[in-house]
XYZ file of C-alpha atoms in Angstrom:
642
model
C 24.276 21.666 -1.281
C 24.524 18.870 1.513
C 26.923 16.316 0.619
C 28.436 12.726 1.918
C 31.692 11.573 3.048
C 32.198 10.442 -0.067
C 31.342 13.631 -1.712
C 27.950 12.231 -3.050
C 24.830 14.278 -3.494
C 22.208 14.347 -1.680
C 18.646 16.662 -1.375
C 15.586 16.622 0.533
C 12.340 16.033 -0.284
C 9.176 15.070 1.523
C 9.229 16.369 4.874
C 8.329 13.048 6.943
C 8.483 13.781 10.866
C 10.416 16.345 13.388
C 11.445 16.114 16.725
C 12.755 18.614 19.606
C 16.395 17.493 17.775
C 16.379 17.700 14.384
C 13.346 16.930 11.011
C 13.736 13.618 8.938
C 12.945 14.093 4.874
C 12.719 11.626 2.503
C 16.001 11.326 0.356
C 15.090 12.498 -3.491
C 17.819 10.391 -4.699
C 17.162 6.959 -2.894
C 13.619 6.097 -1.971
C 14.716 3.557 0.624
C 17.087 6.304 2.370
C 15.856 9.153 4.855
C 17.724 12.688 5.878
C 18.011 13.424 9.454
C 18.643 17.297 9.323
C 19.762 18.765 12.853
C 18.067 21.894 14.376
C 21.283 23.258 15.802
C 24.718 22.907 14.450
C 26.171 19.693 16.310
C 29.248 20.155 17.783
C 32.686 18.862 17.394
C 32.050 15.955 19.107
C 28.913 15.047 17.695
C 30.279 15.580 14.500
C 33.026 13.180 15.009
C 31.151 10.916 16.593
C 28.502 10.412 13.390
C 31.322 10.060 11.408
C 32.878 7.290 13.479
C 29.565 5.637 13.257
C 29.054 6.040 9.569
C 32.257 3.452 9.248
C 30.366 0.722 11.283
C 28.436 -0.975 8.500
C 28.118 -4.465 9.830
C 25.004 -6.054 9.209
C 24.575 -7.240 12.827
C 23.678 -3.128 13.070
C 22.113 -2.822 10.202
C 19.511 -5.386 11.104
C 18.455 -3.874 14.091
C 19.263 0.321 13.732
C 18.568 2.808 11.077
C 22.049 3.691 11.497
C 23.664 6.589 9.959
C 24.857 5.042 6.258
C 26.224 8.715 5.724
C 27.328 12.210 7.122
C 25.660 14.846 5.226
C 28.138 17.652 5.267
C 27.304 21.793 3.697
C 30.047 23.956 3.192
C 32.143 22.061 5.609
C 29.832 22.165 8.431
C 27.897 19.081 9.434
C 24.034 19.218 8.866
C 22.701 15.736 9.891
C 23.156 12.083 8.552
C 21.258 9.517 6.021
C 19.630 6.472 7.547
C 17.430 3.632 5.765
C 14.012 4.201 5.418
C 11.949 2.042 7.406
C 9.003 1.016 5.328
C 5.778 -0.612 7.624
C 6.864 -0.009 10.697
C 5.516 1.793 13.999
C 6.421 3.081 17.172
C 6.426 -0.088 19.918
C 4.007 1.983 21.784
C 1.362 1.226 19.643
C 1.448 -2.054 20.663
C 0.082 -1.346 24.211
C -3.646 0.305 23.179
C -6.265 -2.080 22.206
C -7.440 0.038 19.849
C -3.839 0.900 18.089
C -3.469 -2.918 18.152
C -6.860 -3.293 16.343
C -6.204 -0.961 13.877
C -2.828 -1.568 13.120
C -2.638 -5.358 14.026
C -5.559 -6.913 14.251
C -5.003 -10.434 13.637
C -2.255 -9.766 16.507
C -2.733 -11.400 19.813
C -0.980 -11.870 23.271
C 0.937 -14.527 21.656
C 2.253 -11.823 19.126
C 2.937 -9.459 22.056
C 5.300 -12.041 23.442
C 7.104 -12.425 20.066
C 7.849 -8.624 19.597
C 9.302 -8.926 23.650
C 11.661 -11.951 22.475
C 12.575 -10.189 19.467
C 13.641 -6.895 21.178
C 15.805 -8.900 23.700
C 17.397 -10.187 20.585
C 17.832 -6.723 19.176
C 19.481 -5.622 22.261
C 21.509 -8.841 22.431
C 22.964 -8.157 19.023
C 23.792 -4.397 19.522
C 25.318 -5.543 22.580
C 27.644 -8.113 20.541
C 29.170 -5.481 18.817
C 29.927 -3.410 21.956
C 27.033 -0.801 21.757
C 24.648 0.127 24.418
C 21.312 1.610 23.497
C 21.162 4.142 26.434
C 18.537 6.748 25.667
C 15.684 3.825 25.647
C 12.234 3.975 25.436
C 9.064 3.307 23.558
C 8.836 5.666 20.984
C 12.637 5.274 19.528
C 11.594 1.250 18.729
C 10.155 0.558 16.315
C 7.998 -2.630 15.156
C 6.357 -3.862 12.002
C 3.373 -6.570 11.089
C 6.274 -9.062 11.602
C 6.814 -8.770 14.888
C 10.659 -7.334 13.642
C 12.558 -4.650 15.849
C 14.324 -1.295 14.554
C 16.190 1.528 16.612
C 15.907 4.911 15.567
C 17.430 8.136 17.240
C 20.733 5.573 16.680
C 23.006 8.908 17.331
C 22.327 8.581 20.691
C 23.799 5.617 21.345
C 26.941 5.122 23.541
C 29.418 4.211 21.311
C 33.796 2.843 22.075
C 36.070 4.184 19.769
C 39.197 2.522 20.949
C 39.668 4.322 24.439
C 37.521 7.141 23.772
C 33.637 7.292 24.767
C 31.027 8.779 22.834
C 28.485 9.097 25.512
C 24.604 9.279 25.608
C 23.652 12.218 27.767
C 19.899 11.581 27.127
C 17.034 9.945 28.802
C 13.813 8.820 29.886
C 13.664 9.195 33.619
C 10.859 6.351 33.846
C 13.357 4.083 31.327
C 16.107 4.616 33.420
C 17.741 2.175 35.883
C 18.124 3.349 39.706
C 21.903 3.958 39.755
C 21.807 6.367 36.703
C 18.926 8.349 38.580
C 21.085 9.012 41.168
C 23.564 10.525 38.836
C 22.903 14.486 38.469
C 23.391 14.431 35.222
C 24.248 12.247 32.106
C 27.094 13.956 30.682
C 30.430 12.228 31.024
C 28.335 8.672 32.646
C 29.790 5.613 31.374
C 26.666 3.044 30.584
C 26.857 -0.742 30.532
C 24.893 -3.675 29.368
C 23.642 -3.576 33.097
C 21.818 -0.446 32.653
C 20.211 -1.507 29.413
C 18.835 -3.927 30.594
C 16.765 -2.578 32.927
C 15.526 -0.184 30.553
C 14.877 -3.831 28.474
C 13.135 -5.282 30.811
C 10.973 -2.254 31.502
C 10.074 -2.254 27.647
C 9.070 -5.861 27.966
C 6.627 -5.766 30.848
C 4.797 -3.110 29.216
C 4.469 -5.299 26.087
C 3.432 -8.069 28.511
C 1.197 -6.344 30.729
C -0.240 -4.594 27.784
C 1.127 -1.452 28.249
C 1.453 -1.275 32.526
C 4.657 0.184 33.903
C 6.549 -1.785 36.523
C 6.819 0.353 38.665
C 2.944 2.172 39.053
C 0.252 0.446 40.774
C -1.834 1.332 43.442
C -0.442 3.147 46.251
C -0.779 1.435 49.946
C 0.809 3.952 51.659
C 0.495 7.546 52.546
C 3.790 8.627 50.803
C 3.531 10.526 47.305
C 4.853 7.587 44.404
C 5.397 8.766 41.341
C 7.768 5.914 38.743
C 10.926 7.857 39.331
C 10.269 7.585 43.086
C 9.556 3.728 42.757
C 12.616 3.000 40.579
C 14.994 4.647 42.901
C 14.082 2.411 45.802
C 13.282 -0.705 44.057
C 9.250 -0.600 44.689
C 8.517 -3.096 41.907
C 4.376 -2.836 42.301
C 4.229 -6.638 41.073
C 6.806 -8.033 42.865
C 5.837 -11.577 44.799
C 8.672 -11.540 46.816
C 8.778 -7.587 48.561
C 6.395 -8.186 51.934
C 6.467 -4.558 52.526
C 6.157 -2.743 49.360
C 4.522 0.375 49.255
C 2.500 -0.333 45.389
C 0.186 -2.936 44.621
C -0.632 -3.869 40.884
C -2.494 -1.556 38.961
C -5.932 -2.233 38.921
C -7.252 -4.368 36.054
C -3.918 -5.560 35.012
C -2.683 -9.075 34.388
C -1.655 -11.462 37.292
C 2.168 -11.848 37.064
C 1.515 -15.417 38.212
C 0.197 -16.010 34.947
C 3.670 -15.836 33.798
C 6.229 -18.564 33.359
C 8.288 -19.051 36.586
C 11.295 -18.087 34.390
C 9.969 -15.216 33.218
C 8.398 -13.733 36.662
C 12.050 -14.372 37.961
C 13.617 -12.090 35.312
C 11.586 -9.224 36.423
C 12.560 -9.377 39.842
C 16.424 -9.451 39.533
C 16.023 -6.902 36.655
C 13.806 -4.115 39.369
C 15.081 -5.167 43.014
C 18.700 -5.552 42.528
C 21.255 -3.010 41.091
C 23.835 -5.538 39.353
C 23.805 -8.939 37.569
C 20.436 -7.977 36.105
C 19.612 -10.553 33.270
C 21.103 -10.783 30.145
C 19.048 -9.928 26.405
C 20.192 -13.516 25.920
C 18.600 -14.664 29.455
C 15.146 -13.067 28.198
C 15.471 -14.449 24.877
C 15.458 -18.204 26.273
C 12.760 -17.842 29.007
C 10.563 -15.575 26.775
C 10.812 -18.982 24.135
C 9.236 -20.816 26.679
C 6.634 -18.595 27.604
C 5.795 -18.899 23.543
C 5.590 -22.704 24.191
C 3.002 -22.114 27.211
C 0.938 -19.917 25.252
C -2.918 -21.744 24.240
C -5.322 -20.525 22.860
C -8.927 -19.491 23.733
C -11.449 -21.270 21.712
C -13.354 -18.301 22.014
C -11.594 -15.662 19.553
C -8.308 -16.507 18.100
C -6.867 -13.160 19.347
C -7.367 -14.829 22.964
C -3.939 -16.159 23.297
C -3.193 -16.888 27.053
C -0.206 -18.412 29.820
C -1.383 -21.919 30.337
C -0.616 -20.883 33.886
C -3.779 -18.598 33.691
C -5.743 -21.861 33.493
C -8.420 -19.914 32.082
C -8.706 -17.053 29.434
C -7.906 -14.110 31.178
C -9.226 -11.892 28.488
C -12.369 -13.677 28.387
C -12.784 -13.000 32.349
C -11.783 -9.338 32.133
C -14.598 -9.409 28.999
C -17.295 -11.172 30.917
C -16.349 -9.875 34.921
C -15.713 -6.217 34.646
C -16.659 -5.457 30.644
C -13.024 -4.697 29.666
C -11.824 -5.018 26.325
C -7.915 -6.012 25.796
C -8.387 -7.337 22.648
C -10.720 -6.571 19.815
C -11.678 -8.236 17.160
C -13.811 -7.364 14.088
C -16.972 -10.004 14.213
C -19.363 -8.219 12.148
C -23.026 -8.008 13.502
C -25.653 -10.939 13.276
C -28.824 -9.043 13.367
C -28.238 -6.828 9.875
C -28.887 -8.212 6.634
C -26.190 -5.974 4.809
C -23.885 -9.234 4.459
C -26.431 -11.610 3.230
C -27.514 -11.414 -0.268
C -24.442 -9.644 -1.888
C -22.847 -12.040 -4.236
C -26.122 -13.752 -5.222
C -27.195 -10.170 -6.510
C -24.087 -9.267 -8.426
C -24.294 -12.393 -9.895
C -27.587 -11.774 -11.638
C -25.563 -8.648 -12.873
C -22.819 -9.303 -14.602
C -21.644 -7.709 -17.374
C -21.339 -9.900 -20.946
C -18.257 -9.702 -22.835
C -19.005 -8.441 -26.097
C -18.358 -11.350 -28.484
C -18.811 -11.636 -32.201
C -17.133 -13.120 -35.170
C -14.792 -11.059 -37.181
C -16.097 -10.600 -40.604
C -12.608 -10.548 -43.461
C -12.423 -9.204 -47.011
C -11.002 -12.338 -48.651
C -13.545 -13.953 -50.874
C -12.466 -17.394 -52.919
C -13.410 -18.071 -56.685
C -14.482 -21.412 -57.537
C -11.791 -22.929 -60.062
C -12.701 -22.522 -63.884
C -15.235 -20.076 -62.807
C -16.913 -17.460 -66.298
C -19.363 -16.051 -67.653
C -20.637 -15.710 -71.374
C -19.213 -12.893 -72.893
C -21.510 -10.710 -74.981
C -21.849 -11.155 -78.812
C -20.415 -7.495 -80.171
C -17.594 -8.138 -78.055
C -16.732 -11.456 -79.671
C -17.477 -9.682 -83.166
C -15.381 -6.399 -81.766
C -12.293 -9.060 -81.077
C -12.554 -10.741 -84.431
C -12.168 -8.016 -86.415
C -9.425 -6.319 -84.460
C -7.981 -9.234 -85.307
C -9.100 -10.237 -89.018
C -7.629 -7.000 -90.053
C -4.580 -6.832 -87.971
C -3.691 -10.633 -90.051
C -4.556 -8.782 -93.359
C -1.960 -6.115 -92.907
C 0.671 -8.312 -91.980
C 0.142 -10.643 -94.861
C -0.133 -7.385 -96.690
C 3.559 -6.232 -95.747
C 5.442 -8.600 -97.067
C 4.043 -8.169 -100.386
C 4.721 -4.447 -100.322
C 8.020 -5.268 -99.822
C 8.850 -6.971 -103.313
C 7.637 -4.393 -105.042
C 9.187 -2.071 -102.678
C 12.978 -3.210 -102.200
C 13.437 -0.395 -99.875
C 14.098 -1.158 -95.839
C 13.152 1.859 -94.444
C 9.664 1.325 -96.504
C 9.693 -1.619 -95.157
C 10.469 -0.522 -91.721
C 8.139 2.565 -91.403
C 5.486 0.107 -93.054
C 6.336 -2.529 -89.512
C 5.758 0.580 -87.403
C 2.269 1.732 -89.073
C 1.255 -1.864 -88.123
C 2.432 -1.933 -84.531
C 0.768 1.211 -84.389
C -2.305 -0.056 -86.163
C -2.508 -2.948 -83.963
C -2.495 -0.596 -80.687
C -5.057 2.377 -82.032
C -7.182 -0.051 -83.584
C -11.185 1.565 -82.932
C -12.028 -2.302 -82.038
C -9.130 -3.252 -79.781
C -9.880 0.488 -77.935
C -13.468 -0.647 -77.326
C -12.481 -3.738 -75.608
C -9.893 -1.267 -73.401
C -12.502 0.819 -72.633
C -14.934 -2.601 -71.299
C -11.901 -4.262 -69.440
C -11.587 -0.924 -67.848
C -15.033 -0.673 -66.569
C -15.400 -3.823 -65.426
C -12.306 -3.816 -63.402
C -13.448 -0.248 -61.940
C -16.684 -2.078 -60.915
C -14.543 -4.943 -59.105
C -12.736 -2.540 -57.311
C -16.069 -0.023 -56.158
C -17.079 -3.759 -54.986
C -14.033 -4.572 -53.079
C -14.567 -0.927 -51.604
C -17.751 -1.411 -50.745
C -16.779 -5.174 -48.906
C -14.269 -3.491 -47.089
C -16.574 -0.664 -45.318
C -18.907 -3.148 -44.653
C -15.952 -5.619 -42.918
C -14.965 -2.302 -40.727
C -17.944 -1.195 -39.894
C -19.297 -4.658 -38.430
C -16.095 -5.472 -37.078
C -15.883 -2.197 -34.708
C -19.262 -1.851 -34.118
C -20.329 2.228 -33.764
C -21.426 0.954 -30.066
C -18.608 -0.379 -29.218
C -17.024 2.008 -27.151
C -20.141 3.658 -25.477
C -20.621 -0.346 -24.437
C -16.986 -0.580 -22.916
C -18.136 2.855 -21.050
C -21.177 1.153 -19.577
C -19.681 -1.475 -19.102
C -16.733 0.239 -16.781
C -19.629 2.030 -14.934
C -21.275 -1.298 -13.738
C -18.273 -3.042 -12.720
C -17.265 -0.064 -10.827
C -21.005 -0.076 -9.253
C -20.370 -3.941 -8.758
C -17.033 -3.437 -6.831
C -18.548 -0.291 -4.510
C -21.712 -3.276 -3.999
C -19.545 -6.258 -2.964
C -17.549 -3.754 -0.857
C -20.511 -3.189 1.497
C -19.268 -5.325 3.718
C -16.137 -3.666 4.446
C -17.501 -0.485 3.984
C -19.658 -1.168 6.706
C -16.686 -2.847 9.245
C -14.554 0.519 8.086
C -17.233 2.438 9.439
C -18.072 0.607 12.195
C -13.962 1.126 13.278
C -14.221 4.736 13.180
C -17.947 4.523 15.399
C -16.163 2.191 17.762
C -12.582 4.535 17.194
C -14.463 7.770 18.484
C -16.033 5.843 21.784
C -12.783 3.963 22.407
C -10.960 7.933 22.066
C -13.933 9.806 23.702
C -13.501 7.138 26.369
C -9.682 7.946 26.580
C -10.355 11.537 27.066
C -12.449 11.474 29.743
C -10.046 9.049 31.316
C -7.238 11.902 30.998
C -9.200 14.626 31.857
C -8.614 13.733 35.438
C -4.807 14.619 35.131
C -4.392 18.144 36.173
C -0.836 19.274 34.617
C -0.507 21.477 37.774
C -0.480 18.578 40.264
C 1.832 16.241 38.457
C 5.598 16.314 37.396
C 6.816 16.272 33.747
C 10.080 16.563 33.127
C 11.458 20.067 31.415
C 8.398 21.903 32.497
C 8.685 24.396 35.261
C 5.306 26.376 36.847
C 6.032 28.834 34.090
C 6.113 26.443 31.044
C 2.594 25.012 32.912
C 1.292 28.747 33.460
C 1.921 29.306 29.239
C -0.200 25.513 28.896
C -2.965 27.170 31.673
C -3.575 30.192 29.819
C -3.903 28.210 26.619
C -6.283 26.271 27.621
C -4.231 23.179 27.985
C -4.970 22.009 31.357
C -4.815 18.278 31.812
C -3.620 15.376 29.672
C -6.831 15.370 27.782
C -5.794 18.724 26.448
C -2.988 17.829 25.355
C -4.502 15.913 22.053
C -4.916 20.023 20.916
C -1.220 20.517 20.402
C -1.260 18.379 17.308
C -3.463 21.054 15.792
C -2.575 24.405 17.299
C 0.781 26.026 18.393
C 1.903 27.592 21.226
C 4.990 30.276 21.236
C 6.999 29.145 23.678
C 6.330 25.136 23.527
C 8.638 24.120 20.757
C 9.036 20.381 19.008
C 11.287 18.732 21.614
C 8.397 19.979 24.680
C 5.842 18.844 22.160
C 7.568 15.525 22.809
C 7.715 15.442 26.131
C 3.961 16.592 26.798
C 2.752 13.586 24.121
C 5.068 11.302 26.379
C 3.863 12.537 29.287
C 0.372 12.161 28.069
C 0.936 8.345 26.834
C 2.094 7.873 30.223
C -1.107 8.553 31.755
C -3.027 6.533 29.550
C -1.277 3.721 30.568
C -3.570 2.930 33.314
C -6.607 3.471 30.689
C -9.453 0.257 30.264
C -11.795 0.492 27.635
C -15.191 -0.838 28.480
C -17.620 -0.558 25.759
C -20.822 0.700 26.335
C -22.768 -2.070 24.763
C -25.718 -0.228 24.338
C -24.733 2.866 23.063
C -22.638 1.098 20.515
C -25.278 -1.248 19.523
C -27.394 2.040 18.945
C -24.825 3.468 16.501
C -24.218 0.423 14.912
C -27.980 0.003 14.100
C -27.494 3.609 12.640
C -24.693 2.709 10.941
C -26.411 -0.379 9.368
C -29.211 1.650 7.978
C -27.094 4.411 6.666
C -24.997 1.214 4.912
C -28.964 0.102 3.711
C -29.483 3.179 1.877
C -26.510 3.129 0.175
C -26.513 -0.507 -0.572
C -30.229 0.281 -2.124
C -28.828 3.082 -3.966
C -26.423 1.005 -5.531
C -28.391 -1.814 -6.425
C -30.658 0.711 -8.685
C -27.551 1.949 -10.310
C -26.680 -1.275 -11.099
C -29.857 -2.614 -12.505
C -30.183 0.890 -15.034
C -26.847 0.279 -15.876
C -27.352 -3.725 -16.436
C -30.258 -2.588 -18.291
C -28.273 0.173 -20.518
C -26.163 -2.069 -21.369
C -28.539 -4.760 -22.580
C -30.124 -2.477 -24.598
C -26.993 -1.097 -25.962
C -25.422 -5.003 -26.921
C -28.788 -5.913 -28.273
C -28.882 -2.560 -30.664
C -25.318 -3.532 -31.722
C -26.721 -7.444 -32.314
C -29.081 -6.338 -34.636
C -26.902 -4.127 -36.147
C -24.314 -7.265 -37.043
C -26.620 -9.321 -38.065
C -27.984 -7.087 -40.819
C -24.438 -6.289 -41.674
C -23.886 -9.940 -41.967
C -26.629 -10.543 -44.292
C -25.029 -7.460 -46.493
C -21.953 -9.240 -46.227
C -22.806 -12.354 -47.912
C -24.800 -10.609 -50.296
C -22.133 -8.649 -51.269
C -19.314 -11.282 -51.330
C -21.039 -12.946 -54.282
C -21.390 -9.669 -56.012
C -17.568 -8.942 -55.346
C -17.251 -12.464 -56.753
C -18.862 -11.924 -59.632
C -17.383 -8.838 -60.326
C -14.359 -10.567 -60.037
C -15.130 -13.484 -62.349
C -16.336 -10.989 -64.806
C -13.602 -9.471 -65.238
C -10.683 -11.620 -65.439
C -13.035 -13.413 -67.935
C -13.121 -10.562 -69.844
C -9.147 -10.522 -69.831
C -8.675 -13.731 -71.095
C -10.539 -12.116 -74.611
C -8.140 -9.046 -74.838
């Protein structure tokens, strides 16, 4: 039973991601909450230390971190923490693929790329404020969402003050992390400042300005060996304007720093050639505001957002010089006719709402409405009631002669009785009866009539029908999505099959990646996991040996490589599949426009079989509401006689 400081309850549900330090599960008690369960027991220290941070609730955090709200605690021992859940949100990697972008993003441009880099400087300026430093950074424990807004996970990593007493961070990317920390051995017991975050900062924002790019790769112009690490440690900033004799040049195909704001370009060189005073979050925040206030826009394609200082659109020139896509955007073709014709058709197609008057079982009488009532029932009524006078005249009489009550009396009650049993009165009984019987088998009969044309036998079988067409209709007007869906995935595969061709060039064996010795490599070799193409298998097969956390640091590794990655479309072979594509979308769209007509044409013939139906029951009905009427009239003229 895990359980909080506070001694409330908490179990895990959906398992939602794991790592080489712990899994993350959805909360079943919160849905905005998440469980970060720990592989290993953490120690004393760790335990203390997620505990001190659990009391730090300031919103200034909060904003910016899922930071543990809670220690979740079993039998004493400490099992992990609960975080928020960060709902539409994705790792700031993402951000540096054109096709991630495009899928994830794509109204996004340049300009939005710039956003997300002012808004992590703010991030880092706010942690900062309230005497935190990030430490363990990189571009898989950001987060970013459609917004362009920044979150931290991994937060237990952070270097944290308690008073006098450190919690360190003893974790790190080596191609994240500034020179003087490289030259540590190690990162236990190492004191980090805001001077060391921000060169991990400012590393995080060239990539989002140069579109993924590390600082410190390029081309090599010497005959030394470079790998990042290398570069970092003495200061080889491949873009730099101002080192005469550096041994990188700019990656090929990347954007011209000069493009940048002077402000901006300046930044990157005190942040990568000098060890101290490197530039504030706050510095970043103001120059990366006017870069935002440079930005135009290409009249071209709206996701063609560009430096002013470019004087031209540089995505446009990559596009038209050397076929390289940066940005892509969903136009959809001009040479099929799937787009075309598709509302005009549904709107011959339609389906009617099924409208008819309610029919209702009140009827009105004229006032002073009869009818003749039959001669022997006149004659019936008059002598019921000639001889019913007789008797009583009679009584009295009987009485003189009589002078005893209880004659008298028993004499009253004969004629009561009389008047009740009389054989005429008992006739007319027997008529009112009948005729009131034969109002009510009227009423009846209005009634059935009223429910059966009010909820038509058709009715439901048309509501059926009717459900199937505007289903068809919403599959037909979605053709043209369907079609740009599909036409993702086509252009998805290249843009992928592309990519792994592009990695297949990275041998494992001839390059470093940190935690893996010649024998971890040997166990990838005899796998079959030989270069960074390879390494796309381990999301679908295991190794033994090659557990979460070197998972991790072979898909790093991997994303590394494909930093250097261009995607230029082959035209033809695209327009090829498209045309495929667009027939395959033809068939379908044929297919449903039969459906649609049979069902159009069910339906017709099911409201027209229900028209006819209510209009014969309508001509019953006012047939039968004078018969009811009469009925009625007949009888309560019949009443009035009794």
């Amino acid at each position: 039973m895990l359980r909080g400081l506070q001694h409330l309850q908490y179990t895990t549900g959906r398992l939602i991601g794991k790592g080489g330090e712990g899994q993350v599960f959805d909360v079943n008690e919160n849905p905005n909450q998440l469980a970060k369960i720990y592989n290993e027991q953490p120690d004393a220290e760790k335990a203390s230390k997620l505990r001190y941070m659990a009391s730090l609730q300031k919103p200034a955090i909060l904003q910016f971190a899922a930071w543990p709200a809670d220690v979740l605690v079993e039998n004493g021992v400490t099992k992990g923490f609960v975080m928020k859940k960060l709902n539409g949100y994705v790792p700031l990697h993402m951000l540096f693929s054109p096709m991630d972008r495009k899928k994830l993003f794509p109204d996004k441009g340049y300009n939005f790329l710039v956003h997300v880099a002012r808004n992590l400087a703010t991030a880092f300026h706010q942690l900062h404020q309230e005497e935190l430093i990030i430490g363990d950074i990189n571009e898989g424990n950001i987060l970013v969402n459609a917004q362009g807004m920044i979150a931290f996970i991994d937060c237990d990593s952070f270097q944290i003050k308690n008073g006098t007493h450190y919690y360190y961070c003893e974790v790190g990317v080596p191609r994240y992390t500034p020179p003087e920390l490289l030259a540590q051995q190690s990162f236990t017991n190492i004191i980090r400042t805001v001077n060391t975050d921000t060169f991990s900062l400012a590393i995080l924002i060239f990539q989002l300005l140069f579109l993924g790019r590390h600082p410190f790769a390029g081309v090599n112009r010497s005959k030394e060996d470079w790998d990042e690490e290398k570069a970092i440690r003495q200061h080889q900033f491949a873009y730099s304007l101002h080192n005469t004799h550096k041994k990188l040049s700019p990656a090929l195909n990347s954007l011209d720093i000069s493009y940048l704001t002077p402000g901006v370009i300046e930044l990157f060189h005190q942040a990568f050639e000098q060890d101290s005073n490197r530039p504030t979050p706050a510095s970043w925040v103001q120059q990366l505001d006017i870069l935002t206030q440079k930005m135009v826009i290409c009249p071209r394609s709206s996701l063609h957002t560009y430096p002013a200082m470019a004087g031209q659109c540089p995505w446009c020139a990559f596009k038209e010089q050397k076929g390289i896509l940066f940005f892509l955007d969903n136009t959809p073709p001009s040479n099929t006719t799937i787009f075309g014709d598709i509302q005009y058709f549904i709107n011959g197609y339609q389906p009617e709402k099924l409208v008819f008057t309610p029919l209702t079982t009140t009827y009105s009488v004229p006032a002073g409405s009869s009818v003749p009532i039959e001669k022997d029932w006149l004659q019936y009524r008059k002598w019921h009631l000639y001889t019913f006078i007789a008797a009583f005249i009679v009584t009295p009489f009987f009485s003189i002669f009589n002078n005893t009550l209880l004659l008298v009396f028993i004499w009253a009650v004969l004629l009561l009785v009389y008047y009740h049993l009389s054989p005429w009165r008992n006739q007319l009984l027997k008529e009112k009866t009948r005729r009131y019987l034969q109002l009510l088998a009227e009423r009846n009969r209005l009634e059935e009539l009223v429910k059966m044309h009010n909820h038509p036998a058709g009715v439901n079988n048309y509501h059926k029908v009717t459900q199937q067409l505007e289903s068809s209709i919403a599959a037909f007007r979605g053709i043209p999505q369907l079609f740009q869906d599909k036409k993702k995935e086509l252009e998805e595969q290249l843009y992928n099959k592309q990519l792994l061709f592009f990695l297949c060039a990275f041998e494992i064996k001839d390059y470093t990646i940190p935690g893996f010795g010649s024998a971890k490599k040997l166990l990838l070799y005899n796998n079959n996991i030989r270069n960074a193409a390879d390494i796309s298998q381990l999301h679908s097969i295991k190794i033994n040996g090659i557990g979460p956390k070197n998972l991790q640091l072979l898909f790093d590794w991997q994303r590394q490589m494909s930093a250097d990655f261009t995607y230029r479309p082959n035209y033809d072979l695209l327009n090829k599949e498209s045309l495929l594509l667009a027939k395959s979308i033809d068939k379908e769209k044929a297919r449903l426009e039969s459906t649609i007509k049979q069902q159009y044409q069910q339906l017709q013939t099911i409201k027209a079989g229900i028209t006819t139906k209510q209009k014969q029951i309508e001509a019953q009905y006012n047939r039968l509401v004078t018969q009811v009427i009469a009925a009625d009239v007949n009888y309560h003229t019949f009443k009035q006689l009794i």
